[in-house]
C-alpha angles and dihedrals in degrees: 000000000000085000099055097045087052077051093057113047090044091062100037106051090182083052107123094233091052099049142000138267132235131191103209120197097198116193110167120063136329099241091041091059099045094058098045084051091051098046089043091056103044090050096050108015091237116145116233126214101189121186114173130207134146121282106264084047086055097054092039092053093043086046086052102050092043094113090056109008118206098177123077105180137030117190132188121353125121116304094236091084098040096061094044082057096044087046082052093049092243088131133075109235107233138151116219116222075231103071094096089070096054134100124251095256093061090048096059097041083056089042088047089050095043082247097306091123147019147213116252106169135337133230140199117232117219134115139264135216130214094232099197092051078048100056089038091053094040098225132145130273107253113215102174151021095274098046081060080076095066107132087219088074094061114149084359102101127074129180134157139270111264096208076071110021118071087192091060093043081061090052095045088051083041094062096033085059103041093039100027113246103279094043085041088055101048082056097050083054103054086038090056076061092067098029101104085189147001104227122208092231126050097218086055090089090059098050087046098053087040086059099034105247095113128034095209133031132185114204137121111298095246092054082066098042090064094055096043092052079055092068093258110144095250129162113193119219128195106191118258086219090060126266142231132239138204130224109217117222157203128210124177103219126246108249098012114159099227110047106154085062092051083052088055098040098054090037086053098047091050094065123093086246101057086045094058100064081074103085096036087057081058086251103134103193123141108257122232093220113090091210097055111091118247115243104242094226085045097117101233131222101226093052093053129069095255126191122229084248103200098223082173095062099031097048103044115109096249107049097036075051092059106035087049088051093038092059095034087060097033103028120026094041095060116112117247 
């Protein structure tokens, strides 16, 4: 019998007894993922199973398998929801023998969490505009928040639902620091005016201005630089007010069934060599390691007016609770 079993698993590499097993929780892009998933693999052997959603989906699927977790790993989304899920002990608590090579920015989103997180890559939030829908339309360049209120852009901005889009929470939590909430607020309101859908993904506005089919959308930067790499007619707007940024993050899952390859795989994606399969899968996110190159159309932190966006506050439970309940009653119900 112990024949046959050696056997087995030398004829069968995916066998359980010749390799280990990983639950992934993907949030950034497809492409991105995969080939995370495909370099992991070949340098350990572990088996992946991906599955990719946005960021919200991730951490209410993890809350809802808490009793009995099938995921083991979830890696990128915005840090908002990964916080919530650390504050509500979703997350396992563990310090990578990596953390020496990582920027200061990682570091305090692990020390905010109690190093139940940490940070992977960061992003600058802002808005893009499809040029050649602009010219044809004849409609003005917008250049900041406010102008996104032109009654001109009616029905020609699209962004995505933050109870499922990490990257739209950011930009809730955005307008709620630089205007103050009920400001903030009175702003979401006029803008839902102008939004012709809330989308599931955050990425999804860029995809949608690259092709046309929206004037105006709000994402993260980098979401707009890859279409626009990819020949779209994009034109790339950080907000004259300030704007805020995310800081992508990692977080290994409480009551996982594979820890030791959750253990792997964070310790690996934390290394200059797994970054750096971000910008050759066309993803152009600042990465957290030191070492990792930047990708040169990467939009950078410290050449944007960035806010002091408070992640502590904004992605605590209750107050991500109470924002998200807040526009889905004064916002989102409003008629169009």
């Amino acid at each position: 019998m112990r024949r046959f079993i050696f056997a087995l698993a030398c004829l069968a590499p995916g066998y359980v007894f010749a390799q280990g097993n990983l639950v992934l929780y993907c949030a950034p892009q497809e492409e991105w993922c995969r080939a995370m998933v495909t370099a992991f693999e070949r340098k350990t052997g572990v088996k992946v199973a991906m599955t990719r959603k946005s960021s919200g989906e991730i951490y209410a699927q993890v809350k809802a398998e808490a009793s009995n977790p099938r995921g083991d790993i979830w890696w990128g989304g915005t840090g908002d929801p990964h916080l919530q899920a650390a504050e509500e002990g979703l997350l396992v608590e563990y310090r990578s023998p990596m953390e020496k090579e990582l920027a200061p920015w990682a570091l305090r989103q692990a020390k905010d969490a109690k190093y139940r997180t940490v940070g992977v890559y960061a992003g600058v939030l802002g808005f893009g505009y499809n040029a050649e829908v602009l010219k044809r339309k004849n409609l003005p360049e917008p250049k900041c928040w406010s102008d996104l209120l032109n009654a001109k852009y009616k029905d020609e901005v699209q962004v995505a639902d933050p109870n499922s889009s990490g990257t739209s929470y950011t930009m809730l939590a955005t307008v709620v620091q630089i205007m103050g909430e009920d400001k903030g607020f009175d702003y979401l309101k006029k803008l839902h005016a102008n939004i012709n859908q809330y989308t599931k993904s955050g990425a999804a506005p860029a995809k949608a201005a690259a092709q046309g089919e929206t004037l105006i959308g709000i994402t993260f930067l980098h979401d707009l630089v890859t279409m626009a790499v990819g020949g779209a007619p994009l034109k790339l707007v950080a907000p004259c007010e300030g704007t805020g940024y995310e800081v992508g993050s990692m977080s290994i899952i409480k009551g996982g069934k594979n820890p030791k390859e959750a253990r792997m795989w964070y310790d690996w994606a934390l290394t200059a060599e797994a970054q750096a399969l971000g910008a050759e899968a066309k993803a152009y996110q600042i990465p957290s390691n030191t070492k990792a190159k930047v990708p040169p159309q990467a939009p950078r932190l410290d050449q944007t007016k960035v806010i002091d966006y408070d992640f502590q506050k904004y992605g605590s439970s209750a107050e991500r609770k109470r924002l998200l309940s807040k526009w889905d009653k004064e916002v989102k119900a409003l008629p169009k």
